[in-house]
Steps between C-alpha positions, in 0.01 A plus 500: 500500500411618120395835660831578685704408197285768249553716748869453540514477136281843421638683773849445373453608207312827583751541730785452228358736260434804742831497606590479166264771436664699854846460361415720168342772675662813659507569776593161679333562762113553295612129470422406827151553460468149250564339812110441550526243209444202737249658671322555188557137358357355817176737509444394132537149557248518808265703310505195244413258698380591861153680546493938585528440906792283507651773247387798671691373827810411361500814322497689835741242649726659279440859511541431876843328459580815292425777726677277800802530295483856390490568918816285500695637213409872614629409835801324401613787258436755763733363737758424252549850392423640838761297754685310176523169656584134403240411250446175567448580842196746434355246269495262741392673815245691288270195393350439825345826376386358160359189701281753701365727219425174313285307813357817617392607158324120442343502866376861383392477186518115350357285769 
């Protein structure tokens, strides 16, 4: 229970002051990238106190989550802009695809 809540608590906090941080800089969208802050909270907190393996495979539970996303948000923005349709719709009907990226990629390359 103490670990969850200095986690909650850190990640907050980093969280608070990159966006912070992304609201000063131009252009607004270079703020995006300070969206890793969690990510980078919880990989420092497991580095403190798990050992290198269970690290090392949370790491690349993540970079796995990322790329399955990327797939997603390229497809989603290509068929916005090419057919212009309801938004929510696309988003929606588009994250069986993120669900398959994500599995295949872990039966691939995490199991």
């Amino acid at each position: 229970m103490g670990q969850i809540l200095i986690r909650f608590l850190i990640g907050g906090v980093v969280v608070s002051a990159f966006a912070i941080v992304g609201d000063l800089l131009k252009p607004k969208s270079f703020a995006g990238l300070f969206g890793a802050a969690p990510s980078l909270a919880t990989l420092s907190l497991t580095v403190a106190t798990e050992d290198a393996h269970y690290v090392a495979t949370e790491a690349r539970s993540m970079m796995t989550g990322a790329i399955a996303f990327f797939v997603y948000a390229c497809f989603v923005s290509w068929a916005m802009i090419r057919y212009k349709p309801n938004v929510l719709f696309v988003t929606i009907c588009a994250i069986p695809l993120w669900f398959t990226v994500a599995f295949g990629l872990w039966l691939v390359w995490l199991r």
